[in-house]
Amino acid sequence: MKRPFTRDQKTTIVYGVLCMVLILVVLQLWLLTATMNAFLGGDVAVVWPALAASLVCLLLNAGLLRYVYALESHS
């Protein structure tokens, strides 16, 4: 049987998740800036790959949020 996480372990996990979310959000902001710069420069070929990459970031963030909720509900 798996032992539940202690409060300190949960805090460490949440800090790690927050760091990953921060990195993903900064990556999305950079991606948006680069995409808008390319789009306004007339290069429309980067729009769809940038959208796909942004959706992947969104799904990763949603998965991390789901993990945090699951972590809290098992306590």
Coordinates of N, CA and C in Angstrom, one line a residue, residues 19-67:
C19 N 6.8 25.8 -10.8 CA 8.0 26.2 -11.6 C 7.8 25.7 -13.1
M20 N 7.2 24.5 -13.3 CA 7.0 24.0 -14.6 C 5.9 24.9 -15.3
V21 N 4.8 25.3 -14.6 CA 3.8 26.1 -15.2 C 4.4 27.5 -15.5
L22 N 5.2 28.0 -14.7 CA 5.9 29.3 -15.0 C 6.7 29.2 -16.3
I23 N 7.5 28.1 -16.4 CA 8.3 27.9 -17.6 C 7.4 27.8 -18.9
L24 N 6.3 27.1 -18.7 CA 5.4 26.9 -19.9 C 4.7 28.2 -20.3
V25 N 4.3 29.0 -19.3 CA 3.7 30.3 -19.6 C 4.6 31.2 -20.3
V26 N 5.9 31.3 -19.8 CA 6.9 32.1 -20.4 C 7.1 31.7 -21.8
L27 N 7.2 30.3 -22.0 CA 7.4 29.8 -23.4 C 6.2 30.2 -24.3
Q28 N 5.0 30.2 -23.8 CA 3.8 30.6 -24.6 C 3.9 32.1 -24.9
L29 N 4.3 32.9 -24.0 CA 4.4 34.3 -24.2 C 5.5 34.6 -25.3
W30 N 6.6 33.9 -25.2 CA 7.6 34.0 -26.2 C 7.1 33.5 -27.6
L31 N 6.4 32.4 -27.6 CA 5.8 31.9 -28.8 C 4.9 32.9 -29.4
L32 N 4.0 33.5 -28.6 CA 3.1 34.4 -29.1 C 3.8 35.6 -29.7
T33 N 4.8 36.1 -29.0 CA 5.5 37.3 -29.5 C 6.2 37.0 -30.8
A34 N 6.9 35.8 -30.9 CA 7.6 35.4 -32.1 C 6.6 35.2 -33.3
T35 N 5.5 34.6 -33.0 CA 4.5 34.4 -34.0 C 3.9 35.7 -34.5
M36 N 3.6 36.6 -33.6 CA 3.0 37.9 -34.1 C 4.0 38.7 -34.9
N37 N 5.3 38.6 -34.5 CA 6.3 39.3 -35.2 C 6.5 38.7 -36.6
A38 N 6.4 37.4 -36.7 CA 6.5 36.7 -38.1 C 5.3 37.0 -38.9
F39 N 4.1 37.0 -38.2 CA 2.8 37.2 -39.0 C 2.8 38.6 -39.5
L40 N 3.1 39.6 -38.7 CA 3.1 41.0 -39.1 C 4.2 41.3 -40.1
G41 N 5.2 40.4 -40.2 CA 6.2 40.6 -41.2 C 5.8 39.9 -42.5
G42 N 4.7 39.2 -42.5 CA 4.2 38.6 -43.8 C 4.5 37.1 -43.8
D43 N 5.0 36.5 -42.8 CA 5.3 35.1 -42.8 C 4.1 34.4 -42.1
V44 N 3.2 33.8 -42.9 CA 2.0 33.1 -42.3 C 2.3 31.7 -42.1
A45 N 3.4 31.1 -42.5 CA 3.6 29.7 -42.4 C 3.9 29.3 -41.0
V46 N 4.2 30.2 -40.1 CA 4.5 29.8 -38.7 C 3.3 29.8 -37.8
V47 N 2.2 30.2 -38.3 CA 1.0 30.4 -37.5 C 0.5 29.1 -37.0
W48 N 0.2 28.1 -37.9 CA -0.3 26.8 -37.4 C 0.6 26.0 -36.6
P49 N 1.9 25.9 -36.9 CA 2.8 25.2 -36.0 C 2.9 25.9 -34.6
A50 N 2.8 27.2 -34.6 CA 2.8 27.9 -33.3 C 1.5 27.6 -32.5
L51 N 0.4 27.6 -33.2 CA -0.8 27.2 -32.6 C -0.8 25.8 -32.0
A52 N -0.2 24.9 -32.7 CA -0.1 23.5 -32.2 C 0.8 23.5 -31.0
A53 N 1.9 24.2 -31.0 CA 2.8 24.2 -29.9 C 2.2 24.9 -28.7
S54 N 1.4 25.9 -28.9 CA 0.7 26.5 -27.8 C -0.4 25.6 -27.2
L55 N -1.0 24.9 -28.1 CA -2.0 23.9 -27.5 C -1.4 22.8 -26.7
V56 N -0.2 22.4 -27.1 CA 0.6 21.4 -26.3 C 0.9 22.0 -25.0
C57 N 1.3 23.2 -24.9 CA 1.6 23.9 -23.6 C 0.4 24.0 -22.8
L58 N -0.7 24.3 -23.4 CA -2.0 24.4 -22.7 C -2.4 23.0 -22.1
L59 N -2.2 21.9 -22.9 CA -2.6 20.6 -22.4 C -1.6 20.2 -21.2
L60 N -0.3 20.5 -21.4 CA 0.6 20.2 -20.3 C 0.2 21.0 -19.0
N61 N -0.2 22.2 -19.1 CA -0.6 23.0 -17.9 C -1.9 22.4 -17.4
A62 N -2.8 22.0 -18.2 CA -4.1 21.4 -17.7 C -3.8 20.1 -17.0
G63 N -2.9 19.3 -17.5 CA -2.5 18.0 -16.9 C -1.8 18.3 -15.5
L64 N -1.0 19.3 -15.5 CA -0.4 19.6 -14.2 C -1.4 20.1 -13.2
L65 N -2.4 20.9 -13.6 CA -3.5 21.3 -12.7 C -4.3 20.1 -12.2
R66 N -4.6 19.2 -13.1 CA -5.3 18.0 -12.8 C -4.5 17.2 -11.7
Y67 N -3.2 17.1 -11.9 CA -2.4 16.3 -11.0 C -2.4 17.0 -9.6

